[in-house]
Short mmCIF file of N, CA, C and O in Angstrom, two decimals:
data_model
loop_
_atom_site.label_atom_id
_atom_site.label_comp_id
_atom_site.label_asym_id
_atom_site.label_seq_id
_atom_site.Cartn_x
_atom_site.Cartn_y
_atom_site.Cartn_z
N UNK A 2 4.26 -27.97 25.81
CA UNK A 2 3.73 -29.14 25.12
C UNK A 2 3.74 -28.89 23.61
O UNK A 2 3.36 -27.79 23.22
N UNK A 3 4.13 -29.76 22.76
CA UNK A 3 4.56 -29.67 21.64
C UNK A 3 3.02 -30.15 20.74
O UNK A 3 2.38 -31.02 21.32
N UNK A 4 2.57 -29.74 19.71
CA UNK A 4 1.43 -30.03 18.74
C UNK A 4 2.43 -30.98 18.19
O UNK A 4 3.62 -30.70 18.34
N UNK A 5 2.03 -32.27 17.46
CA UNK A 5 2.21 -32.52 16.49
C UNK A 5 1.99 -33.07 15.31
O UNK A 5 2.54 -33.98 14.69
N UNK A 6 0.68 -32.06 15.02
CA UNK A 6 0.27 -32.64 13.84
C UNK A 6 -0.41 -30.96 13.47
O UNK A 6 -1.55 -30.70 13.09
N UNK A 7 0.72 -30.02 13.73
CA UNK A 7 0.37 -28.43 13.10
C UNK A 7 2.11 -27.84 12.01
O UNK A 7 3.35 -27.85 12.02
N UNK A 8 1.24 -27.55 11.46
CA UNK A 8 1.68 -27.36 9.89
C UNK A 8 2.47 -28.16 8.79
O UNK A 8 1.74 -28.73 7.99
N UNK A 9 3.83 -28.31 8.59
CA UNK A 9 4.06 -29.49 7.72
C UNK A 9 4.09 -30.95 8.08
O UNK A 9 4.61 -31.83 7.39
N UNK A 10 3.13 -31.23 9.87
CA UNK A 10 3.42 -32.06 10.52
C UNK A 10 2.19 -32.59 9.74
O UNK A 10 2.08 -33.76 9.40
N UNK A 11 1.39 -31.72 9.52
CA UNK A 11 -0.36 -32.48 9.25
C UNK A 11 -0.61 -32.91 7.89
O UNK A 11 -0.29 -32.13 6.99
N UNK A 12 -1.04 -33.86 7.64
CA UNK A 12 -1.37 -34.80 6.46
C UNK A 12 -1.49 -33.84 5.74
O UNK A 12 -0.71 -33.75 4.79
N UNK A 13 -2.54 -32.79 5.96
CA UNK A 13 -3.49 -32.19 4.70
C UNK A 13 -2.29 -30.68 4.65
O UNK A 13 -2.78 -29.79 3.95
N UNK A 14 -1.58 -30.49 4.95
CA UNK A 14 -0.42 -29.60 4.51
C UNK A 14 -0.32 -29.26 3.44
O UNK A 14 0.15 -30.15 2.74
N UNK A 15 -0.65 -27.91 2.66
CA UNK A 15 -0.30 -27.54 1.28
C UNK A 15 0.71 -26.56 1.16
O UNK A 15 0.77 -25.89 0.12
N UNK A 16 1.51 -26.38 2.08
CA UNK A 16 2.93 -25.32 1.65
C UNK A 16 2.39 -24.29 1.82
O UNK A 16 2.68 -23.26 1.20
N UNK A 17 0.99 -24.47 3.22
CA UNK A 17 1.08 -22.72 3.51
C UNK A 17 0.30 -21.80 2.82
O UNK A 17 0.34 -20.61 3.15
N UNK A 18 -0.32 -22.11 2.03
CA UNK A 18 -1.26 -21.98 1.27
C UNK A 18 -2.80 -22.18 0.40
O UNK A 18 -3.12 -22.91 -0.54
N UNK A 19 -3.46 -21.26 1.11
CA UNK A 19 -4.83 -21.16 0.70
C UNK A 19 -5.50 -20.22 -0.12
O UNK A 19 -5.17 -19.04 -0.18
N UNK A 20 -6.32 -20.68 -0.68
CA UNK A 20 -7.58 -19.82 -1.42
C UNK A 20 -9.04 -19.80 -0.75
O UNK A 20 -9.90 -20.59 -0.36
N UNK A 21 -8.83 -18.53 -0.84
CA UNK A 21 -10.27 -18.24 0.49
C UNK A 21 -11.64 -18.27 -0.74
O UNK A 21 -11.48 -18.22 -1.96
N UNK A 22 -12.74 -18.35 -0.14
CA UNK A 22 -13.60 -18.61 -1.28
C UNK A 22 -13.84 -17.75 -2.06
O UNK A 22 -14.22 -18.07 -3.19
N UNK A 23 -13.65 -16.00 -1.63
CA UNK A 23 -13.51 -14.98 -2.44
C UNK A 23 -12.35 -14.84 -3.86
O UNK A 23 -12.26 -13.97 -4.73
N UNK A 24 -11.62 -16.03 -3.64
CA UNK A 24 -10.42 -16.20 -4.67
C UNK A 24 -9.51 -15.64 -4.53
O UNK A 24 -8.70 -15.69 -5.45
N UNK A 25 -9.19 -14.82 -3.33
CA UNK A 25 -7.73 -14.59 -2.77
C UNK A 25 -7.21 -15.60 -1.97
O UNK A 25 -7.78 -16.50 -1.35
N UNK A 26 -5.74 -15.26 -2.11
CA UNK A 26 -4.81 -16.12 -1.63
C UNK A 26 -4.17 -15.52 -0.56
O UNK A 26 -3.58 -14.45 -0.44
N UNK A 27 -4.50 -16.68 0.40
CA UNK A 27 -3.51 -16.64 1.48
C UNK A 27 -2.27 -17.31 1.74
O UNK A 27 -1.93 -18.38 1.22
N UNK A 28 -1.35 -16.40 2.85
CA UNK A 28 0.06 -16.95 2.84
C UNK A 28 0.25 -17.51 4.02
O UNK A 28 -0.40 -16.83 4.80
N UNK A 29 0.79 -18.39 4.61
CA UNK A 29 1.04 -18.58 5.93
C UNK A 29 2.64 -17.40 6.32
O UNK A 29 3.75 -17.35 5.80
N UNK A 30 2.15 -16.81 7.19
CA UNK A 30 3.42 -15.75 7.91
C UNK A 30 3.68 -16.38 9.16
O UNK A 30 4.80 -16.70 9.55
N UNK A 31 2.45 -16.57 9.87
CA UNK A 31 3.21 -16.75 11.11
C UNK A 31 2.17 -15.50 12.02
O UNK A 31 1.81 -14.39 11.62
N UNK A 32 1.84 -16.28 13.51
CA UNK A 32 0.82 -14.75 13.60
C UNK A 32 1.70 -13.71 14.62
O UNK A 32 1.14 -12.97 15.43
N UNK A 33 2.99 -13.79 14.47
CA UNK A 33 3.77 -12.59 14.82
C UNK A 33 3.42 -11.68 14.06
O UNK A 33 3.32 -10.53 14.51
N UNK A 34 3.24 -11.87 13.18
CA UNK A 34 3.49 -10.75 11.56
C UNK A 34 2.62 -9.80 11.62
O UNK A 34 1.62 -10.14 12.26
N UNK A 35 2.59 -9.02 11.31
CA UNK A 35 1.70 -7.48 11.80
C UNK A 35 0.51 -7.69 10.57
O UNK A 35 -0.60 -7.20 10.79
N UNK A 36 0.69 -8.27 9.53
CA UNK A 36 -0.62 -8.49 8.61
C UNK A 36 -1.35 -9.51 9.12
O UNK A 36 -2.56 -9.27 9.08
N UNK A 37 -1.02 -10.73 9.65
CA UNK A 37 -1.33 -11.80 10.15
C UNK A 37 -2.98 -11.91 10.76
O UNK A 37 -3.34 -11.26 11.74
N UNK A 38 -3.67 -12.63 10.17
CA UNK A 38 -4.95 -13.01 11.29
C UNK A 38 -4.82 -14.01 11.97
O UNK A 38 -4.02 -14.88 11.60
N UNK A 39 -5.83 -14.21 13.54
CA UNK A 39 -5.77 -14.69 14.56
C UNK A 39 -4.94 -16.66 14.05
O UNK A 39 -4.34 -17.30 14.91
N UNK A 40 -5.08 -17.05 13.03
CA UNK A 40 -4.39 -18.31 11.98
C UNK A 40 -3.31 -18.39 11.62
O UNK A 40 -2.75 -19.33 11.06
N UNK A 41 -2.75 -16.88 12.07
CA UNK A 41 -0.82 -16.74 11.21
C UNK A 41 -0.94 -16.65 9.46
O UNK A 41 0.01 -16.71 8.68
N UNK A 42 -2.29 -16.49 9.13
CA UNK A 42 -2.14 -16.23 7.45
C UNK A 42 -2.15 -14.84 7.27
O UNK A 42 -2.13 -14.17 8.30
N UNK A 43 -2.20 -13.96 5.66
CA UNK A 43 -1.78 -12.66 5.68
C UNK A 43 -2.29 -12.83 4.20
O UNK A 43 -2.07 -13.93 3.70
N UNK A 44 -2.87 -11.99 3.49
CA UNK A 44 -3.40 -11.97 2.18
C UNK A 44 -1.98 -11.88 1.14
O UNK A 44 -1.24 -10.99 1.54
N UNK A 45 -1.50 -12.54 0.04
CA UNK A 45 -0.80 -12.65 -0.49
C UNK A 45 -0.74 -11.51 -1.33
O UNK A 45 0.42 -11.23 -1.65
N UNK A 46 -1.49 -10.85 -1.73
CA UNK A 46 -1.88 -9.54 -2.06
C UNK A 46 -1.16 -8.27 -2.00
O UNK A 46 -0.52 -7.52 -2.74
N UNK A 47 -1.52 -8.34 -0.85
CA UNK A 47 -1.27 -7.29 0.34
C UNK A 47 0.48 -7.38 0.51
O UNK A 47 1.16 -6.42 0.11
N UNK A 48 1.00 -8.32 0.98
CA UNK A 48 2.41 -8.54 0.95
C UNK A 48 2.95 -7.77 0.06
O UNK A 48 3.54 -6.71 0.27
N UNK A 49 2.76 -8.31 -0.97
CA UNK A 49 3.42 -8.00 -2.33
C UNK A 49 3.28 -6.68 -2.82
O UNK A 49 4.16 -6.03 -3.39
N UNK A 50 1.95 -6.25 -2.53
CA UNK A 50 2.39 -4.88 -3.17
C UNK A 50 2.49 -4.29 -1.96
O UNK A 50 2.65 -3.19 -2.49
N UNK A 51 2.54 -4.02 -0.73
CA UNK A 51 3.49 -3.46 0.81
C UNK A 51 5.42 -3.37 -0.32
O UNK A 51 6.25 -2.49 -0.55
N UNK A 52 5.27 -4.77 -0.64
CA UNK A 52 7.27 -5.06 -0.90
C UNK A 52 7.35 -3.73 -2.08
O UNK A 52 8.16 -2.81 -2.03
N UNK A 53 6.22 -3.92 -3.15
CA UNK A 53 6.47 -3.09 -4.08
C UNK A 53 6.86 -1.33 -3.87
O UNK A 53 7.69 -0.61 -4.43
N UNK A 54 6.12 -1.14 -3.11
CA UNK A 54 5.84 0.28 -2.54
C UNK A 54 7.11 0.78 -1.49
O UNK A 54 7.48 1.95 -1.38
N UNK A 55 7.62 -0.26 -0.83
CA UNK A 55 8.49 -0.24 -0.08
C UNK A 55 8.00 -0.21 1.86
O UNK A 55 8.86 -0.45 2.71
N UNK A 56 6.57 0.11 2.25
CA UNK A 56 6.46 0.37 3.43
C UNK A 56 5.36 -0.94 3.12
O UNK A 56 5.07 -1.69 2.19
N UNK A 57 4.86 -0.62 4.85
CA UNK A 57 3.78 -1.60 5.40
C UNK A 57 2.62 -0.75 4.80
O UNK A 57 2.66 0.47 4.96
N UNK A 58 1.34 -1.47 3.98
CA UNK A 58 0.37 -0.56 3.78
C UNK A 58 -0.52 -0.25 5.01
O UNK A 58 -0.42 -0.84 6.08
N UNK A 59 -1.58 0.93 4.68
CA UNK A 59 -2.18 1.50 5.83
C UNK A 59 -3.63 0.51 5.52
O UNK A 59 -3.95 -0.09 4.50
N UNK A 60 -4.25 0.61 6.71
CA UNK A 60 -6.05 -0.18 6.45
C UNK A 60 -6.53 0.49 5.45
O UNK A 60 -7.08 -0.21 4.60
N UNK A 61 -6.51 1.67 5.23
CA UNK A 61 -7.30 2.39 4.06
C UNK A 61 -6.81 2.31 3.09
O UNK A 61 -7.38 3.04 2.29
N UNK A 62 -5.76 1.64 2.54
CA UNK A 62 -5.35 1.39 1.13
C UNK A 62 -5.92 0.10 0.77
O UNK A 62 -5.97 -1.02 1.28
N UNK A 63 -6.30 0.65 -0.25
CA UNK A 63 -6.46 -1.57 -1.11
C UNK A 63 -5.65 -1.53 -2.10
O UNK A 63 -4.95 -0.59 -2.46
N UNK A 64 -5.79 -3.21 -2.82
CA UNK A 64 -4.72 -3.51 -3.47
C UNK A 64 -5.49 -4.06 -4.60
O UNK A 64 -6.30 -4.94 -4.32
N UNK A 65 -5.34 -3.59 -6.15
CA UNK A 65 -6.36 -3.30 -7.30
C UNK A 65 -5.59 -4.74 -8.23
O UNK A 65 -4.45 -4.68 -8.69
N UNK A 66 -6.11 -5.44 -8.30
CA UNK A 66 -5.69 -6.50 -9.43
C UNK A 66 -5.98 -5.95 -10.68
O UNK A 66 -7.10 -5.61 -11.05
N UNK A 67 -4.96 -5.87 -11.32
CA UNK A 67 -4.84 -5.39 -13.20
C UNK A 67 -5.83 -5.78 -13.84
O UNK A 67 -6.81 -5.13 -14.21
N UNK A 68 -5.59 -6.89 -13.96
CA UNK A 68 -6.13 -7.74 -15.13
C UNK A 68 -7.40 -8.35 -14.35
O UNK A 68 -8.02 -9.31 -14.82
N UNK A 69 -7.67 -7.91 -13.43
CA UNK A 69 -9.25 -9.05 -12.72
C UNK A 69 -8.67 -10.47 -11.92
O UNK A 69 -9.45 -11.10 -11.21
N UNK A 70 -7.75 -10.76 -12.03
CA UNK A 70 -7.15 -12.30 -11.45
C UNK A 70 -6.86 -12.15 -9.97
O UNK A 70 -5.80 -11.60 -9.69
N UNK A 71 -7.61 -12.54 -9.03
CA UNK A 71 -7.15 -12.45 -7.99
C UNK A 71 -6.08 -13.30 -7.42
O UNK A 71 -5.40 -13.06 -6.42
N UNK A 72 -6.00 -14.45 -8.32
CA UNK A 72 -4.69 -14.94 -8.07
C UNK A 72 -3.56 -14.66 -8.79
O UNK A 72 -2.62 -15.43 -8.96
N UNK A 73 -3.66 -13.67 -9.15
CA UNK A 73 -2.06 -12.95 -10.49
C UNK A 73 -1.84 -12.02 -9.32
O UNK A 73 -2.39 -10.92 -9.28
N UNK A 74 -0.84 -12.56 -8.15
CA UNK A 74 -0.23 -11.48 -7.33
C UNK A 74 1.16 -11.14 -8.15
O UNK A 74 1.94 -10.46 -7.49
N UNK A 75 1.53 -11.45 -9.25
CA UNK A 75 2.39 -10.30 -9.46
C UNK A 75 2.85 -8.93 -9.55
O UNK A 75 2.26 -8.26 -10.39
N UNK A 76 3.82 -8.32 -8.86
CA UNK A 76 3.93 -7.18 -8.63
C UNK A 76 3.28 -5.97 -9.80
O UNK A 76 2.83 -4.87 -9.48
N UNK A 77 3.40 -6.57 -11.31
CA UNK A 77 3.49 -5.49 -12.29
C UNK A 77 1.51 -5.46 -12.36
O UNK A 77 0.84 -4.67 -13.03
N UNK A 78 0.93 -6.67 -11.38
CA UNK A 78 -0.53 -6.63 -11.84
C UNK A 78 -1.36 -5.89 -10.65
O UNK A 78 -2.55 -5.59 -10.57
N UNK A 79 -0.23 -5.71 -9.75
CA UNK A 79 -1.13 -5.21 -8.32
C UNK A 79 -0.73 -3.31 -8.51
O UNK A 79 0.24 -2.77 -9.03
N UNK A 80 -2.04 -2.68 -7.79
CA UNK A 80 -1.36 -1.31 -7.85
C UNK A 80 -2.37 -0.68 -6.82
O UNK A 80 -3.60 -0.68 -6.89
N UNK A 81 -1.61 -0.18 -5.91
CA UNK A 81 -2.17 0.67 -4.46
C UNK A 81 -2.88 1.44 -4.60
O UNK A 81 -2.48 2.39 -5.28
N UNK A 82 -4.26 1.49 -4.08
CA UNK A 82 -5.17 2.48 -3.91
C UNK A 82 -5.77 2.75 -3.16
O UNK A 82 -6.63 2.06 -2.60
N UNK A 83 -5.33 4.31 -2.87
CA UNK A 83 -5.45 5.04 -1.55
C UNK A 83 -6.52 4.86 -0.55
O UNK A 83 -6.39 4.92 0.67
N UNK A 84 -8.29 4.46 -1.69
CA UNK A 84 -8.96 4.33 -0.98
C UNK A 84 -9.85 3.51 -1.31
O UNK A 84 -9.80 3.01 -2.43
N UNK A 85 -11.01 3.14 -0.30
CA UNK A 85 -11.79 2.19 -1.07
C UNK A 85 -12.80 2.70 -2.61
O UNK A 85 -13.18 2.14 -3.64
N UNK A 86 -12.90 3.95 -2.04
CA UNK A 86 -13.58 5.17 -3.48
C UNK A 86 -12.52 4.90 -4.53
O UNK A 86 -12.84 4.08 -5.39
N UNK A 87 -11.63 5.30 -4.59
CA UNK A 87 -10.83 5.14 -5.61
C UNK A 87 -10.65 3.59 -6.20
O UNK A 87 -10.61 3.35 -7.40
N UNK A 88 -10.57 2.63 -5.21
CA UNK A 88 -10.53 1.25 -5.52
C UNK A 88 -11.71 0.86 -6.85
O UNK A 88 -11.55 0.52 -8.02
N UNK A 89 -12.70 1.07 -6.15
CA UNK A 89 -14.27 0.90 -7.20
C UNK A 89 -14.09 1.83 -8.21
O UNK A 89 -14.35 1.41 -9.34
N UNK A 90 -13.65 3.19 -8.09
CA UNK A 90 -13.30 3.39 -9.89
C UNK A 90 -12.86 2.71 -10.82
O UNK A 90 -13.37 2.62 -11.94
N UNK A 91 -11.75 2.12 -10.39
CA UNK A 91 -10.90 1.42 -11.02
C UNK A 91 -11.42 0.55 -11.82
O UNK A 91 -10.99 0.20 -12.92
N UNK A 92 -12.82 0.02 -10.98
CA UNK A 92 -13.67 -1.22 -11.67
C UNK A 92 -14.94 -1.11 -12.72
O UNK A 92 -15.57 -1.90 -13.43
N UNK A 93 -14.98 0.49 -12.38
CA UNK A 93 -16.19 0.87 -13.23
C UNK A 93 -15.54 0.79 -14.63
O UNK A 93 -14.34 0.91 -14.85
N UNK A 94 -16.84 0.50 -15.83
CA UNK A 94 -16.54 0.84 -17.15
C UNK A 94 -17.58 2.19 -17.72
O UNK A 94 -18.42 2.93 -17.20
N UNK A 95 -16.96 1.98 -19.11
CA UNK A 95 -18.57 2.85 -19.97
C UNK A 95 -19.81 2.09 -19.81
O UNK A 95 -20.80 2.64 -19.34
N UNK A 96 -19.83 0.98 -20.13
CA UNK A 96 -20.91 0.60 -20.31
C UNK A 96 -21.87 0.48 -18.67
O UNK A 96 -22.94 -0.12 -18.63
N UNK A 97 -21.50 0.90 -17.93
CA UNK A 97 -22.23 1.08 -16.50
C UNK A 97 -22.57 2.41 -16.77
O UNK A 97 -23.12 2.91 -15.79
N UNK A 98 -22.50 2.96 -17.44
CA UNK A 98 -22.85 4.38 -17.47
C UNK A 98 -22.94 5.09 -16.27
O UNK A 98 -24.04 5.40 -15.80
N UNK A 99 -21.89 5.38 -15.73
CA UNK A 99 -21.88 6.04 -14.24
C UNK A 99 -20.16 7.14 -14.52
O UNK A 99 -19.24 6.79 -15.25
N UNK A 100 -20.20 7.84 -14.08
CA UNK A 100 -19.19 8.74 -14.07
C UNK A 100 -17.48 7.95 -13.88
O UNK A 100 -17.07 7.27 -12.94
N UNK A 101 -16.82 8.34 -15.06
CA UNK A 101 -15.71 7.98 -14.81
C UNK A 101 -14.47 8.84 -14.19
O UNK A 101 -14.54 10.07 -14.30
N UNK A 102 -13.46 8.32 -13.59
CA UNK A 102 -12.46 9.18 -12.91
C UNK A 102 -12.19 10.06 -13.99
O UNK A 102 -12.11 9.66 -15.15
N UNK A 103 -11.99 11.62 -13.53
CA UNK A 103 -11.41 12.33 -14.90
C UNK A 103 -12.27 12.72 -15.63
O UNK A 103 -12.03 13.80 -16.17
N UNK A 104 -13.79 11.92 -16.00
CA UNK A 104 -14.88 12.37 -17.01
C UNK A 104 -15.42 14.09 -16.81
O UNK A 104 -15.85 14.66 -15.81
N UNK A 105 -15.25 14.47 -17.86
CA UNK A 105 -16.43 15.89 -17.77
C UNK A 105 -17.79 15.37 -17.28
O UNK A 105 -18.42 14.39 -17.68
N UNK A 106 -18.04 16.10 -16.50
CA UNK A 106 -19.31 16.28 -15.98
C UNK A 106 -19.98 17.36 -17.08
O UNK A 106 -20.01 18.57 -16.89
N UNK A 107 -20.50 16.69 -18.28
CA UNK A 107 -21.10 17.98 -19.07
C UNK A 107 -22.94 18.08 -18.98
O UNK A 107 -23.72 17.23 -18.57
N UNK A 108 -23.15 19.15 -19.40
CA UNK A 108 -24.43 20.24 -19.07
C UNK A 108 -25.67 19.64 -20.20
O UNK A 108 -25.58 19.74 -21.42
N UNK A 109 -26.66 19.08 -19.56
CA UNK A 109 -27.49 18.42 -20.58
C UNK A 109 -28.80 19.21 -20.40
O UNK A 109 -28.66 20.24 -19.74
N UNK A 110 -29.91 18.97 -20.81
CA UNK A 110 -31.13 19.63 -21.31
C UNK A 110 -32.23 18.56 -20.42
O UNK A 110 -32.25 17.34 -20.59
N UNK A 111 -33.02 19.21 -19.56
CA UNK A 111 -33.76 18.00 -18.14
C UNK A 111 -34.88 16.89 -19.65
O UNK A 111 -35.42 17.31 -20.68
N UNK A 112 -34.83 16.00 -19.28
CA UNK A 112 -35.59 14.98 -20.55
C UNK A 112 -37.26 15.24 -19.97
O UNK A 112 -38.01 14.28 -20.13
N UNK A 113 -37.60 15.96 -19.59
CA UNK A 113 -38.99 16.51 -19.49
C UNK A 113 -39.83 17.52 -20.47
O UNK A 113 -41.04 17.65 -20.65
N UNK A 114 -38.73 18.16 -21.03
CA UNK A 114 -39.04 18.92 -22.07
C UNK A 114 -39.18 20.33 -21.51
O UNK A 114 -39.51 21.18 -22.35
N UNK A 115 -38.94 20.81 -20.09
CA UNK A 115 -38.88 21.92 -19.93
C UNK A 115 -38.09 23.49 -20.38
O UNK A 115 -38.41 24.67 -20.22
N UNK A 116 -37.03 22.87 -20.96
CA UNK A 116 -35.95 23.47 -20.97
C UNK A 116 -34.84 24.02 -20.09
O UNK A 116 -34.06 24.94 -20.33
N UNK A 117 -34.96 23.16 -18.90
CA UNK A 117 -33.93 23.42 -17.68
C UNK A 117 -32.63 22.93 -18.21
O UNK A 117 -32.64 22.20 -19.20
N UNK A 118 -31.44 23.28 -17.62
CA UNK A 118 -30.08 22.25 -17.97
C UNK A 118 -29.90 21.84 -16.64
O UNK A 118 -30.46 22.40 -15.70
N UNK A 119 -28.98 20.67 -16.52
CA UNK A 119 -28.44 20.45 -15.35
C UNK A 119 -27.14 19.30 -15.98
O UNK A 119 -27.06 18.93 -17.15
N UNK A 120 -26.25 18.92 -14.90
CA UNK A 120 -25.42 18.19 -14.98
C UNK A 120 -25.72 16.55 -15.65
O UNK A 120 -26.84 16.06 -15.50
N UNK A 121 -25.04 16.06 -16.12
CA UNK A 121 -25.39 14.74 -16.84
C UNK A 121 -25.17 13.70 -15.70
O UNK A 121 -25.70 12.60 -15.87
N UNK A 122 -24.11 14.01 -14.01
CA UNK A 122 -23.64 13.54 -13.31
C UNK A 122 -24.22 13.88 -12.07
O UNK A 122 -24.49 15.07 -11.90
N UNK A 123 -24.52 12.87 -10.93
CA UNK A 123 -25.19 13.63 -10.11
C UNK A 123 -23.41 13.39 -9.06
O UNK A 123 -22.49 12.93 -9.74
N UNK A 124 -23.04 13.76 -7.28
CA UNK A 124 -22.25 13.86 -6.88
C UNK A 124 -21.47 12.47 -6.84
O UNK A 124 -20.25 12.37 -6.77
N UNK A 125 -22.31 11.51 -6.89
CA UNK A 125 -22.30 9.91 -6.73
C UNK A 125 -21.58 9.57 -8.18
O UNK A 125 -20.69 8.72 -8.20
N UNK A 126 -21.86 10.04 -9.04
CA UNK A 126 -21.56 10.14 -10.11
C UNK A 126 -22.76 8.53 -10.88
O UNK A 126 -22.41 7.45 -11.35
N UNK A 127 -23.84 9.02 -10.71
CA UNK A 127 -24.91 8.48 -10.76
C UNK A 127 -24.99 9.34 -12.64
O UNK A 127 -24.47 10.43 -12.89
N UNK A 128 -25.65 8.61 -13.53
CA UNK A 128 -26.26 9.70 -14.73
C UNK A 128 -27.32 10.17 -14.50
O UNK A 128 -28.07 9.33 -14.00
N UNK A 129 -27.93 11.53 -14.69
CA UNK A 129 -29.29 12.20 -14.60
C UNK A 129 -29.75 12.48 -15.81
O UNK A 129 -29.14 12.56 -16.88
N UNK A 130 -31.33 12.68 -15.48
CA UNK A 130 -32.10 13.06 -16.99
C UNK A 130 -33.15 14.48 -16.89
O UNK A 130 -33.40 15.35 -17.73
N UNK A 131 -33.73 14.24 -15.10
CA UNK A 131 -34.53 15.18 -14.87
C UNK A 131 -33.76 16.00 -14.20
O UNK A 131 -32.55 15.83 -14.04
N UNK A 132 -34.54 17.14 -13.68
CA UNK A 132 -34.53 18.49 -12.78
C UNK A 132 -34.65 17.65 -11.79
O UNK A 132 -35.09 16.56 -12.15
N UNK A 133 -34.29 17.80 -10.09
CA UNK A 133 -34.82 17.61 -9.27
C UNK A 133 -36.42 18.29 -9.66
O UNK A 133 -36.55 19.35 -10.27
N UNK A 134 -37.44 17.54 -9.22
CA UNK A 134 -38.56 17.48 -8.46
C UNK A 134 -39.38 17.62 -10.05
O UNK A 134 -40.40 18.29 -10.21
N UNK A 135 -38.72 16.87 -11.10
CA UNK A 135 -39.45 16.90 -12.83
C UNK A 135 -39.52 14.99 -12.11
O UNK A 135 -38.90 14.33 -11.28
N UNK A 136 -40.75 14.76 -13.11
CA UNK A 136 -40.64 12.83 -12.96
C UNK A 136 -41.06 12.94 -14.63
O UNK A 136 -40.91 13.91 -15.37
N UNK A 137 -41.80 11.22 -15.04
CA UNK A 137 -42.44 10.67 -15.82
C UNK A 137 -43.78 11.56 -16.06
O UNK A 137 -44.30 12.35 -16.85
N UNK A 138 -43.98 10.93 -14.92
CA UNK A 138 -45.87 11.01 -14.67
C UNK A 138 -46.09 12.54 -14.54
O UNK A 138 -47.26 12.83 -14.82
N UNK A 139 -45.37 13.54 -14.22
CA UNK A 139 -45.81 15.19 -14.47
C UNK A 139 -46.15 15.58 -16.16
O UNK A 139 -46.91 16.48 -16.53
N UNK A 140 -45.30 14.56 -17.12
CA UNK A 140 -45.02 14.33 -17.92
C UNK A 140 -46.75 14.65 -19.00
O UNK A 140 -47.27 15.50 -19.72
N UNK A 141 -47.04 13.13 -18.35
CA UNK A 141 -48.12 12.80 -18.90
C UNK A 141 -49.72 13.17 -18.40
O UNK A 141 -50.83 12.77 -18.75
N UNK A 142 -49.12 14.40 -17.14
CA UNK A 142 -50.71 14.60 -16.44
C UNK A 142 -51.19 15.78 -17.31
O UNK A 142 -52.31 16.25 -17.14
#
């Protein structure tokens, strides 16, 4: 039995193409297609930089927009990253004050006034000020 009023058959037909509310774009593939969800769409994203790279990407790779545009799938703006950790670097700045890829982790003085040192970075790459187990309020008792 034949549909006919599915895909360029149906009024509201846009060439296969959507924007999901997150502001990525979807492609219509077809749900043969190994990216494909249960709809036959496939993140436009994802395609493109798979073509760039030359293989099918793995689940644990994401795909890093350059410039912030989630709709700038051009190849020179997309770039593969291995993981979702690595993905969120990508997005951090200075002004978050949180550890950057590559940053020295350098040796600071605990802000209690004890004279302990410790790392400026905790593993999270969180910034620190105290010693473990220094606060405020030891401070002022």
């Amino acid at each position: 039995m034949a549909i006919w009023n599915t895909g360029e058959k149906n009024g509201f037909w846009k060439g296969g193409r959507i924007v999901t509310p997150h502001g990525y774009v979807l492609i219509r593939v077809g749900k043969d297609h190994p990216c494909a969800d249960t709809r036959g769409y496939a993140y436009e994203h994802r395609l493109i930089a798979a073509e760039k790279i030359g293989r099918p990407l793995m689940n644990s790779e994401k795909v890093h927009h350059i410039d912030g545009n989630k709709q700038n799938n051009s190849p020179e703006n997309l770039e593969v990253c291995t993981s979702l950790a690595d993905h969120k670097a990508k997005h951090r700045t200075k002004c978050m004050d949180r550890k950057l890829p590559n940053q020295e982790n350098i040796v600071i003085f605990c802000a209690c006034g004890c004279g302990n040192t410790l790392n400026k970075f905790d593993g999270y790459g969180r910034p620190r000020k105290y010693k473990h187990g220094h606060s405020r309020r030891k401070q002022n008792v």
